[in-house]
Amino acid sequence: MASRARYAGKVVVVTGGGRGIGAGIVRAFAESGAHVVICDKDESNARVLEQQLPGAVFIRCDVTREEDLRTLIAETVRRFGRLDCLVNNAGYHPPAQLLEDTSAQDFRQLLELNLLGSYTLTKLALPHLRKSQGNVINISSLCGAIGQSQALPYVATKYLPREHLDPAMGDAGRLLARPQG
Ligand SMILES: NC(=O)c1ccc[n+]([C@@H]2O[C@H](COP(=O)([O-])OP(=O)(O)OC[C@H]3O[C@@H](n4cnc5c(N)ncnc54)[C@H](O)[C@@H]3O)[C@@H](O)[C@H]2O)c1
Protein backbone atom coordinates (compact mmCIF):
# COMPACT_ATOMS: atom_id res chain seq x y z
CA MET A 1 0.00 0.00 0.00
CA ALA A 2 1.51 3.35 -1.08
CA SER A 3 2.05 5.94 1.63
CA ARG A 4 0.37 9.21 0.68
CA ALA A 5 3.25 11.04 2.36
CA ARG A 6 6.02 9.54 0.23
CA TYR A 7 5.88 12.12 -2.57
CA ALA A 8 3.76 14.77 -0.87
CA GLY A 9 4.42 18.16 -2.48
CA LYS A 10 6.36 16.68 -5.40
CA VAL A 11 5.35 17.48 -8.97
CA VAL A 12 5.59 14.81 -11.67
CA VAL A 13 4.91 14.97 -15.43
CA VAL A 14 4.06 11.66 -17.14
CA THR A 15 3.88 11.61 -20.95
CA GLY A 16 1.40 9.19 -22.48
CA GLY A 17 -0.17 9.10 -19.04
CA GLY A 18 -3.73 8.45 -20.16
CA ARG A 19 -3.45 4.72 -20.76
CA GLY A 20 -1.40 1.56 -20.25
CA ILE A 21 1.92 1.78 -18.41
CA GLY A 22 1.72 5.58 -18.24
CA ALA A 23 -1.66 5.44 -16.49
CA GLY A 24 -0.19 3.00 -13.96
CA ILE A 25 2.69 5.39 -13.28
CA VAL A 26 0.27 8.31 -12.89
CA ARG A 27 -1.80 6.30 -10.40
CA ALA A 28 1.24 5.21 -8.38
CA PHE A 29 2.60 8.75 -8.03
CA ALA A 30 -0.85 10.22 -7.24
CA GLU A 31 -1.47 7.57 -4.59
CA SER A 32 1.90 8.48 -3.07
CA GLY A 33 0.82 12.10 -2.63
CA ALA A 34 2.38 13.77 -5.69
CA HIS A 35 0.76 16.31 -7.98
CA VAL A 36 0.76 14.53 -11.33
CA VAL A 37 0.43 16.15 -14.73
CA ILE A 38 -1.05 13.68 -17.19
CA CYS A 39 0.32 14.54 -20.63
CA ASP A 40 -1.43 12.80 -23.51
CA LYS A 41 -2.50 13.60 -27.04
CA ASP A 42 -5.83 11.82 -26.45
CA GLU A 43 -8.27 13.31 -24.00
CA SER A 44 -10.84 10.63 -23.14
CA ASN A 45 -8.90 8.22 -20.88
CA ALA A 46 -6.82 11.00 -19.35
CA ARG A 47 -9.94 12.92 -18.30
CA VAL A 48 -11.31 9.82 -16.52
CA LEU A 49 -8.02 9.42 -14.65
CA GLU A 50 -8.00 13.11 -13.75
CA GLN A 51 -11.48 12.75 -12.21
CA GLN A 52 -10.49 9.63 -10.25
CA LEU A 53 -7.23 10.88 -8.76
CA PRO A 54 -7.00 13.88 -6.47
CA GLY A 55 -3.83 15.80 -7.34
CA ALA A 56 -3.83 14.74 -11.02
CA VAL A 57 -4.43 17.21 -13.83
CA PHE A 58 -4.61 16.61 -17.56
CA ILE A 59 -2.75 18.80 -20.05
CA ARG A 60 -3.30 17.85 -23.65
CA CYS A 61 0.06 17.59 -25.39
CA ASP A 62 1.43 15.82 -28.45
CA VAL A 63 5.07 15.06 -27.59
CA THR A 64 6.04 15.32 -31.27
CA ARG A 65 5.10 19.03 -31.25
CA GLU A 66 7.70 21.30 -29.66
CA GLU A 67 5.15 24.06 -29.05
CA ASP A 68 2.97 21.64 -27.06
CA LEU A 69 6.00 20.59 -24.99
CA ARG A 70 6.88 24.22 -24.19
CA THR A 71 3.31 24.81 -23.03
CA LEU A 72 3.34 21.61 -20.97
CA ILE A 73 6.38 22.66 -18.95
CA ALA A 74 5.34 26.32 -18.65
CA GLU A 75 1.83 25.39 -17.52
CA THR A 76 3.11 22.80 -15.02
CA VAL A 77 5.44 25.30 -13.38
CA ARG A 78 2.79 28.05 -13.47
CA ARG A 79 0.30 25.81 -11.66
CA PHE A 80 2.55 24.05 -9.18
CA GLY A 81 5.66 26.23 -8.93
CA ARG A 82 8.15 23.40 -9.44
CA LEU A 83 8.96 20.16 -11.25
CA ASP A 84 10.53 17.17 -9.50
CA CYS A 85 10.23 14.31 -11.94
CA LEU A 86 9.72 13.82 -15.67
CA VAL A 87 8.60 10.40 -16.89
CA ASN A 88 9.19 10.03 -20.65
CA ASN A 89 6.72 7.23 -21.34
CA ALA A 90 4.74 8.10 -24.50
CA GLY A 91 5.73 5.66 -27.21
CA TYR A 92 4.51 3.19 -29.78
CA HIS A 93 5.50 -0.29 -30.91
CA PRO A 94 4.40 -0.78 -34.54
CA PRO A 95 3.18 -4.21 -35.67
CA ALA A 96 5.90 -6.66 -36.73
CA GLN A 97 7.29 -5.76 -40.17
CA LEU A 98 10.01 -7.12 -42.41
CA LEU A 99 12.69 -4.54 -43.21
CA GLU A 100 11.64 -4.31 -46.86
CA ASP A 101 8.08 -3.46 -45.79
CA THR A 102 9.14 -0.54 -43.57
CA SER A 103 9.33 3.03 -44.87
CA ALA A 104 11.67 5.89 -44.07
CA GLN A 105 8.63 8.10 -43.46
CA ASP A 106 7.22 5.74 -40.80
CA PHE A 107 10.69 5.40 -39.27
CA ARG A 108 10.97 9.22 -39.03
CA GLN A 109 7.57 9.47 -37.36
CA LEU A 110 8.54 6.80 -34.82
CA LEU A 111 11.79 8.63 -34.06
CA GLU A 112 9.78 11.81 -33.46
CA LEU A 113 7.51 10.02 -31.00
CA ASN A 114 9.76 7.52 -29.20
CA LEU A 115 13.01 9.47 -29.15
CA LEU A 116 12.93 13.15 -30.12
CA GLY A 117 9.90 13.89 -27.94
CA SER A 118 11.82 12.67 -24.85
CA TYR A 119 14.95 14.54 -25.92
CA THR A 120 13.15 17.87 -26.41
CA LEU A 121 11.02 17.58 -23.28
CA THR A 122 14.01 16.64 -21.14
CA LYS A 123 15.89 19.70 -22.41
CA LEU A 124 12.94 21.96 -21.60
CA ALA A 125 12.53 20.41 -18.14
CA LEU A 126 16.22 20.55 -17.19
CA PRO A 127 16.30 24.06 -15.62
CA HIS A 128 13.41 23.12 -13.32
CA LEU A 129 14.78 19.67 -12.50
CA ARG A 130 18.15 21.18 -11.60
CA LYS A 131 16.45 23.49 -9.11
CA SER A 132 14.61 20.61 -7.45
CA GLN A 133 17.48 18.11 -7.93
CA GLY A 134 14.87 16.01 -9.63
CA ASN A 135 14.77 12.87 -11.73
CA VAL A 136 14.13 11.79 -15.30
CA ILE A 137 12.67 8.32 -15.84
CA ASN A 138 12.85 7.10 -19.44
CA ILE A 139 10.53 4.23 -20.30
CA SER A 140 12.73 2.34 -22.70
CA SER A 141 12.37 -1.32 -23.62
CA LEU A 142 14.31 -4.52 -23.25
CA CYS A 143 14.16 -4.54 -27.07
CA GLY A 144 16.63 -1.64 -26.98
CA ALA A 145 19.15 -3.91 -25.25
CA ILE A 146 18.60 -7.33 -26.83
CA GLY A 147 16.91 -6.39 -30.12
CA GLN A 148 13.77 -7.87 -31.64
CA SER A 149 13.07 -9.40 -35.02
CA GLN A 150 10.80 -7.51 -37.45
CA ALA A 151 11.05 -4.39 -35.32
CA LEU A 152 14.12 -2.52 -36.54
CA PRO A 153 12.71 1.04 -36.23
CA TYR A 154 11.33 0.37 -32.73
CA VAL A 155 14.60 -1.20 -31.55
CA ALA A 156 16.51 1.81 -32.90
CA THR A 157 14.31 4.29 -31.03
CA LYS A 158 14.69 2.36 -27.76
CA TYR A 159 18.43 1.73 -27.96
CA LEU A 160 19.61 5.22 -27.11
CA PRO A 161 17.41 5.75 -24.05
CA ARG A 162 18.41 2.37 -22.70
CA GLU A 163 22.13 2.34 -23.37
CA HIS A 164 23.31 5.93 -23.48
CA LEU A 165 20.99 8.36 -21.77
CA ASP A 166 22.34 7.78 -18.26
CA PRO A 167 25.82 9.20 -18.98
CA ALA A 168 24.29 12.04 -21.02
CA MET A 169 22.03 12.97 -18.12
CA GLY A 170 24.99 12.75 -15.77
CA ASP A 171 26.66 15.41 -17.92
CA ALA A 172 23.59 17.58 -17.41
CA GLY A 173 24.60 17.81 -13.80
CA ARG A 174 23.33 16.12 -10.67
CA LEU A 175 20.34 14.55 -12.34
CA LEU A 176 19.46 10.92 -12.02
CA ALA A 177 18.18 9.29 -15.20
CA ARG A 178 16.83 5.76 -15.07
CA PRO A 179 15.91 3.84 -18.22
CA GLN A 180 13.02 1.46 -17.48
CA GLY A 181 11.27 -1.28 -19.35
N1 LIG B 1 3.51 -2.55 -23.38
C1 LIG B 1 4.68 -3.18 -23.32
O1 LIG B 1 4.77 -4.42 -23.25
C2 LIG B 1 5.97 -2.38 -23.27
C3 LIG B 1 7.18 -3.05 -23.05
C4 LIG B 1 8.37 -2.30 -23.00
C5 LIG B 1 8.32 -0.92 -23.16
N2 LIG B 1 7.12 -0.32 -23.39
C6 LIG B 1 7.12 1.14 -23.56
O2 LIG B 1 6.26 1.68 -22.57
C7 LIG B 1 5.66 2.87 -23.07
C8 LIG B 1 4.15 2.80 -22.92
O3 LIG B 1 3.67 1.66 -23.60
P1 LIG B 1 2.15 1.18 -23.47
O4 LIG B 1 2.10 -0.24 -23.92
O5 LIG B 1 1.61 1.53 -22.11
O6 LIG B 1 1.46 2.09 -24.62
P2 LIG B 1 -0.10 2.40 -24.88
O7 LIG B 1 -0.26 2.43 -26.36
O8 LIG B 1 -0.99 1.53 -24.07
O9 LIG B 1 -0.25 3.91 -24.30
C9 LIG B 1 0.50 4.95 -24.87
C10 LIG B 1 -0.10 6.27 -24.43
O10 LIG B 1 0.70 7.30 -25.06
C11 LIG B 1 -0.17 8.22 -25.71
N3 LIG B 1 0.52 8.82 -26.85
C12 LIG B 1 0.79 8.26 -28.05
N4 LIG B 1 1.38 9.13 -28.88
C13 LIG B 1 1.48 10.29 -28.17
C14 LIG B 1 1.99 11.58 -28.49
N5 LIG B 1 2.47 11.86 -29.72
N6 LIG B 1 1.95 12.54 -27.54
C15 LIG B 1 1.42 12.28 -26.31
N7 LIG B 1 0.91 11.09 -25.97
C16 LIG B 1 0.94 10.10 -26.89
C17 LIG B 1 -1.39 7.40 -26.13
O11 LIG B 1 -2.53 8.24 -26.36
C18 LIG B 1 -1.55 6.48 -24.92
O12 LIG B 1 -2.34 7.06 -23.90
C19 LIG B 1 6.12 3.02 -24.53
O13 LIG B 1 7.21 3.93 -24.59
C20 LIG B 1 6.54 1.60 -24.89
O14 LIG B 1 7.52 1.61 -25.91
C21 LIG B 1 5.95 -1.01 -23.45
mmCIF file of C-alpha atoms and ligand atoms in Angstrom:
data_model
loop_
_atom_site.group_PDB
_atom_site.id
_atom_site.type_symbol
_atom_site.label_atom_id
_atom_site.label_comp_id
_atom_site.label_asym_id
_atom_site.label_seq_id
_atom_site.Cartn_x
_atom_site.Cartn_y
_atom_site.Cartn_z
ATOM 1 C CA MET A 1 0.000 0.000 0.000
ATOM 2 C CA ALA A 2 1.507 3.354 -1.082
ATOM 3 C CA SER A 3 2.049 5.944 1.630
ATOM 4 C CA ARG A 4 0.368 9.214 0.679
ATOM 5 C CA ALA A 5 3.247 11.038 2.364
ATOM 6 C CA ARG A 6 6.017 9.539 0.230
ATOM 7 C CA TYR A 7 5.876 12.120 -2.572
ATOM 8 C CA ALA A 8 3.758 14.769 -0.870
ATOM 9 C CA GLY A 9 4.416 18.155 -2.476
ATOM 10 C CA LYS A 10 6.358 16.678 -5.396
ATOM 11 C CA VAL A 11 5.352 17.475 -8.970
ATOM 12 C CA VAL A 12 5.593 14.808 -11.672
ATOM 13 C CA VAL A 13 4.914 14.970 -15.430
ATOM 14 C CA VAL A 14 4.058 11.657 -17.144
ATOM 15 C CA THR A 15 3.881 11.615 -20.949
ATOM 16 C CA GLY A 16 1.402 9.191 -22.482
ATOM 17 C CA GLY A 17 -0.170 9.101 -19.037
ATOM 18 C CA GLY A 18 -3.733 8.452 -20.162
ATOM 19 C CA ARG A 19 -3.455 4.716 -20.763
ATOM 20 C CA GLY A 20 -1.397 1.565 -20.248
ATOM 21 C CA ILE A 21 1.922 1.777 -18.414
ATOM 22 C CA GLY A 22 1.722 5.581 -18.236
ATOM 23 C CA ALA A 23 -1.657 5.444 -16.488
ATOM 24 C CA GLY A 24 -0.189 2.999 -13.957
ATOM 25 C CA ILE A 25 2.691 5.387 -13.283
ATOM 26 C CA VAL A 26 0.269 8.312 -12.887
ATOM 27 C CA ARG A 27 -1.797 6.301 -10.402
ATOM 28 C CA ALA A 28 1.244 5.205 -8.376
ATOM 29 C CA PHE A 29 2.596 8.747 -8.030
ATOM 30 C CA ALA A 30 -0.849 10.225 -7.240
ATOM 31 C CA GLU A 31 -1.472 7.568 -4.591
ATOM 32 C CA SER A 32 1.901 8.482 -3.069
ATOM 33 C CA GLY A 33 0.824 12.097 -2.630
ATOM 34 C CA ALA A 34 2.380 13.770 -5.693
ATOM 35 C CA HIS A 35 0.757 16.306 -7.981
ATOM 36 C CA VAL A 36 0.759 14.528 -11.330
ATOM 37 C CA VAL A 37 0.433 16.155 -14.734
ATOM 38 C CA ILE A 38 -1.054 13.679 -17.192
ATOM 39 C CA CYS A 39 0.318 14.537 -20.632
ATOM 40 C CA ASP A 40 -1.433 12.804 -23.510
ATOM 41 C CA LYS A 41 -2.498 13.601 -27.042
ATOM 42 C CA ASP A 42 -5.832 11.821 -26.455
ATOM 43 C CA GLU A 43 -8.268 13.314 -24.003
ATOM 44 C CA SER A 44 -10.838 10.633 -23.139
ATOM 45 C CA ASN A 45 -8.903 8.221 -20.879
ATOM 46 C CA ALA A 46 -6.816 10.996 -19.350
ATOM 47 C CA ARG A 47 -9.943 12.920 -18.295
ATOM 48 C CA VAL A 48 -11.314 9.818 -16.521
ATOM 49 C CA LEU A 49 -8.021 9.424 -14.654
ATOM 50 C CA GLU A 50 -7.995 13.110 -13.751
ATOM 51 C CA GLN A 51 -11.485 12.746 -12.210
ATOM 52 C CA GLN A 52 -10.486 9.630 -10.246
ATOM 53 C CA LEU A 53 -7.233 10.876 -8.764
ATOM 54 C CA PRO A 54 -7.000 13.879 -6.474
ATOM 55 C CA GLY A 55 -3.832 15.799 -7.340
ATOM 56 C CA ALA A 56 -3.825 14.737 -11.016
ATOM 57 C CA VAL A 57 -4.427 17.205 -13.832
ATOM 58 C CA PHE A 58 -4.610 16.609 -17.560
ATOM 59 C CA ILE A 59 -2.750 18.804 -20.049
ATOM 60 C CA ARG A 60 -3.300 17.847 -23.654
ATOM 61 C CA CYS A 61 0.063 17.587 -25.387
ATOM 62 C CA ASP A 62 1.430 15.824 -28.447
ATOM 63 C CA VAL A 63 5.070 15.059 -27.593
ATOM 64 C CA THR A 64 6.042 15.323 -31.271
ATOM 65 C CA ARG A 65 5.100 19.033 -31.247
ATOM 66 C CA GLU A 66 7.696 21.297 -29.656
ATOM 67 C CA GLU A 67 5.151 24.058 -29.053
ATOM 68 C CA ASP A 68 2.972 21.637 -27.056
ATOM 69 C CA LEU A 69 5.999 20.589 -24.989
ATOM 70 C CA ARG A 70 6.883 24.220 -24.189
ATOM 71 C CA THR A 71 3.312 24.812 -23.034
ATOM 72 C CA LEU A 72 3.339 21.608 -20.971
ATOM 73 C CA ILE A 73 6.378 22.661 -18.948
ATOM 74 C CA ALA A 74 5.340 26.320 -18.647
ATOM 75 C CA GLU A 75 1.830 25.386 -17.525
ATOM 76 C CA THR A 76 3.112 22.795 -15.023
ATOM 77 C CA VAL A 77 5.442 25.303 -13.382
ATOM 78 C CA ARG A 78 2.786 28.050 -13.468
ATOM 79 C CA ARG A 79 0.295 25.807 -11.658
ATOM 80 C CA PHE A 80 2.550 24.047 -9.181
ATOM 81 C CA GLY A 81 5.664 26.227 -8.926
ATOM 82 C CA ARG A 82 8.149 23.399 -9.437
ATOM 83 C CA LEU A 83 8.962 20.158 -11.255
ATOM 84 C CA ASP A 84 10.528 17.166 -9.496
ATOM 85 C CA CYS A 85 10.229 14.311 -11.943
ATOM 86 C CA LEU A 86 9.725 13.816 -15.669
ATOM 87 C CA VAL A 87 8.603 10.397 -16.893
ATOM 88 C CA ASN A 88 9.187 10.027 -20.654
ATOM 89 C CA ASN A 89 6.722 7.234 -21.337
ATOM 90 C CA ALA A 90 4.743 8.101 -24.500
ATOM 91 C CA GLY A 91 5.727 5.658 -27.208
ATOM 92 C CA TYR A 92 4.506 3.194 -29.784
ATOM 93 C CA HIS A 93 5.497 -0.287 -30.911
ATOM 94 C CA PRO A 94 4.403 -0.779 -34.542
ATOM 95 C CA PRO A 95 3.177 -4.212 -35.668
ATOM 96 C CA ALA A 96 5.902 -6.663 -36.733
ATOM 97 C CA GLN A 97 7.291 -5.762 -40.167
ATOM 98 C CA LEU A 98 10.012 -7.120 -42.414
ATOM 99 C CA LEU A 99 12.694 -4.542 -43.213
ATOM 100 C CA GLU A 100 11.636 -4.313 -46.860
ATOM 101 C CA ASP A 101 8.083 -3.459 -45.793
ATOM 102 C CA THR A 102 9.137 -0.543 -43.565
ATOM 103 C CA SER A 103 9.332 3.027 -44.873
ATOM 104 C CA ALA A 104 11.667 5.886 -44.069
ATOM 105 C CA GLN A 105 8.635 8.098 -43.463
ATOM 106 C CA ASP A 106 7.217 5.741 -40.804
ATOM 107 C CA PHE A 107 10.695 5.401 -39.267
ATOM 108 C CA ARG A 108 10.966 9.217 -39.033
ATOM 109 C CA GLN A 109 7.569 9.468 -37.358
ATOM 110 C CA LEU A 110 8.544 6.799 -34.823
ATOM 111 C CA LEU A 111 11.789 8.634 -34.065
ATOM 112 C CA GLU A 112 9.779 11.811 -33.458
ATOM 113 C CA LEU A 113 7.515 10.020 -30.999
ATOM 114 C CA ASN A 114 9.756 7.521 -29.201
ATOM 115 C CA LEU A 115 13.014 9.472 -29.150
ATOM 116 C CA LEU A 116 12.930 13.145 -30.117
ATOM 117 C CA GLY A 117 9.904 13.894 -27.938
ATOM 118 C CA SER A 118 11.817 12.674 -24.853
ATOM 119 C CA TYR A 119 14.948 14.545 -25.918
ATOM 120 C CA THR A 120 13.147 17.868 -26.406
ATOM 121 C CA LEU A 121 11.024 17.577 -23.284
ATOM 122 C CA THR A 122 14.012 16.639 -21.144
ATOM 123 C CA LYS A 123 15.890 19.703 -22.407
ATOM 124 C CA LEU A 124 12.940 21.957 -21.595
ATOM 125 C CA ALA A 125 12.527 20.405 -18.140
ATOM 126 C CA LEU A 126 16.222 20.554 -17.190
ATOM 127 C CA PRO A 127 16.299 24.056 -15.623
ATOM 128 C CA HIS A 128 13.410 23.119 -13.321
ATOM 129 C CA LEU A 129 14.784 19.666 -12.495
ATOM 130 C CA ARG A 130 18.150 21.180 -11.604
ATOM 131 C CA LYS A 131 16.451 23.491 -9.107
ATOM 132 C CA SER A 132 14.610 20.607 -7.449
ATOM 133 C CA GLN A 133 17.479 18.109 -7.926
ATOM 134 C CA GLY A 134 14.867 16.013 -9.631
ATOM 135 C CA ASN A 135 14.774 12.865 -11.732
ATOM 136 C CA VAL A 136 14.130 11.786 -15.295
ATOM 137 C CA ILE A 137 12.668 8.319 -15.836
ATOM 138 C CA ASN A 138 12.854 7.095 -19.442
ATOM 139 C CA ILE A 139 10.529 4.230 -20.302
ATOM 140 C CA SER A 140 12.733 2.345 -22.698
ATOM 141 C CA SER A 141 12.367 -1.323 -23.617
ATOM 142 C CA LEU A 142 14.309 -4.520 -23.246
ATOM 143 C CA CYS A 143 14.156 -4.536 -27.069
ATOM 144 C CA GLY A 144 16.628 -1.641 -26.979
ATOM 145 C CA ALA A 145 19.153 -3.905 -25.250
ATOM 146 C CA ILE A 146 18.602 -7.328 -26.825
ATOM 147 C CA GLY A 147 16.913 -6.394 -30.124
ATOM 148 C CA GLN A 148 13.772 -7.866 -31.641
ATOM 149 C CA SER A 149 13.072 -9.397 -35.024
ATOM 150 C CA GLN A 150 10.805 -7.514 -37.455
ATOM 151 C CA ALA A 151 11.050 -4.394 -35.319
ATOM 152 C CA LEU A 152 14.122 -2.522 -36.544
ATOM 153 C CA PRO A 153 12.714 1.036 -36.226
ATOM 154 C CA TYR A 154 11.329 0.368 -32.727
ATOM 155 C CA VAL A 155 14.605 -1.200 -31.550
ATOM 156 C CA ALA A 156 16.514 1.808 -32.900
ATOM 157 C CA THR A 157 14.311 4.286 -31.025
ATOM 158 C CA LYS A 158 14.686 2.356 -27.761
ATOM 159 C CA TYR A 159 18.432 1.728 -27.959
ATOM 160 C CA LEU A 160 19.609 5.223 -27.111
ATOM 161 C CA PRO A 161 17.405 5.755 -24.045
ATOM 162 C CA ARG A 162 18.407 2.366 -22.701
ATOM 163 C CA GLU A 163 22.126 2.339 -23.373
ATOM 164 C CA HIS A 164 23.310 5.930 -23.484
ATOM 165 C CA LEU A 165 20.985 8.360 -21.769
ATOM 166 C CA ASP A 166 22.339 7.778 -18.258
ATOM 167 C CA PRO A 167 25.815 9.198 -18.976
ATOM 168 C CA ALA A 168 24.286 12.035 -21.018
ATOM 169 C CA MET A 169 22.029 12.970 -18.121
ATOM 170 C CA GLY A 170 24.992 12.750 -15.769
ATOM 171 C CA ASP A 171 26.663 15.408 -17.921
ATOM 172 C CA ALA A 172 23.593 17.577 -17.412
ATOM 173 C CA GLY A 173 24.605 17.806 -13.796
ATOM 174 C CA ARG A 174 23.325 16.115 -10.673
ATOM 175 C CA LEU A 175 20.343 14.552 -12.340
ATOM 176 C CA LEU A 176 19.463 10.921 -12.021
ATOM 177 C CA ALA A 177 18.177 9.292 -15.201
ATOM 178 C CA ARG A 178 16.828 5.759 -15.071
ATOM 179 C CA PRO A 179 15.913 3.842 -18.219
ATOM 180 C CA GLN A 180 13.018 1.461 -17.481
ATOM 181 C CA GLY A 181 11.269 -1.283 -19.354
HETATM 182 N N1 LIG B 1 3.513 -2.552 -23.385
HETATM 183 C C1 LIG B 1 4.678 -3.180 -23.320
HETATM 184 O O1 LIG B 1 4.768 -4.422 -23.253
HETATM 185 C C2 LIG B 1 5.974 -2.383 -23.273
HETATM 186 C C3 LIG B 1 7.181 -3.048 -23.052
HETATM 187 C C4 LIG B 1 8.370 -2.300 -22.995
HETATM 188 C C5 LIG B 1 8.316 -0.923 -23.157
HETATM 189 N N2 LIG B 1 7.119 -0.319 -23.387
HETATM 190 C C6 LIG B 1 7.117 1.141 -23.564
HETATM 191 O O2 LIG B 1 6.265 1.675 -22.569
HETATM 192 C C7 LIG B 1 5.665 2.874 -23.067
HETATM 193 C C8 LIG B 1 4.150 2.797 -22.918
HETATM 194 O O3 LIG B 1 3.672 1.662 -23.597
HETATM 195 P P1 LIG B 1 2.151 1.181 -23.469
HETATM 196 O O4 LIG B 1 2.101 -0.242 -23.917
HETATM 197 O O5 LIG B 1 1.611 1.529 -22.111
HETATM 198 O O6 LIG B 1 1.455 2.085 -24.619
HETATM 199 P P2 LIG B 1 -0.098 2.404 -24.877
HETATM 200 O O7 LIG B 1 -0.263 2.432 -26.360
HETATM 201 O O8 LIG B 1 -0.992 1.534 -24.067
HETATM 202 O O9 LIG B 1 -0.250 3.911 -24.303
HETATM 203 C C9 LIG B 1 0.497 4.951 -24.867
HETATM 204 C C10 LIG B 1 -0.099 6.272 -24.432
HETATM 205 O O10 LIG B 1 0.704 7.304 -25.061
HETATM 206 C C11 LIG B 1 -0.167 8.225 -25.707
HETATM 207 N N3 LIG B 1 0.517 8.819 -26.851
HETATM 208 C C12 LIG B 1 0.793 8.257 -28.052
HETATM 209 N N4 LIG B 1 1.376 9.135 -28.877
HETATM 210 C C13 LIG B 1 1.483 10.291 -28.175
HETATM 211 C C14 LIG B 1 1.988 11.582 -28.495
HETATM 212 N N5 LIG B 1 2.475 11.863 -29.724
HETATM 213 N N6 LIG B 1 1.951 12.543 -27.538
HETATM 214 C C15 LIG B 1 1.420 12.279 -26.307
HETATM 215 N N7 LIG B 1 0.906 11.085 -25.970
HETATM 216 C C16 LIG B 1 0.940 10.100 -26.888
HETATM 217 C C17 LIG B 1 -1.389 7.397 -26.130
HETATM 218 O O11 LIG B 1 -2.531 8.236 -26.355
HETATM 219 C C18 LIG B 1 -1.548 6.476 -24.923
HETATM 220 O O12 LIG B 1 -2.344 7.062 -23.895
HETATM 221 C C19 LIG B 1 6.120 3.021 -24.531
HETATM 222 O O13 LIG B 1 7.214 3.930 -24.588
HETATM 223 C C20 LIG B 1 6.543 1.601 -24.893
HETATM 224 O O14 LIG B 1 7.521 1.610 -25.911
HETATM 225 C C21 LIG B 1 5.955 -1.010 -23.447
#
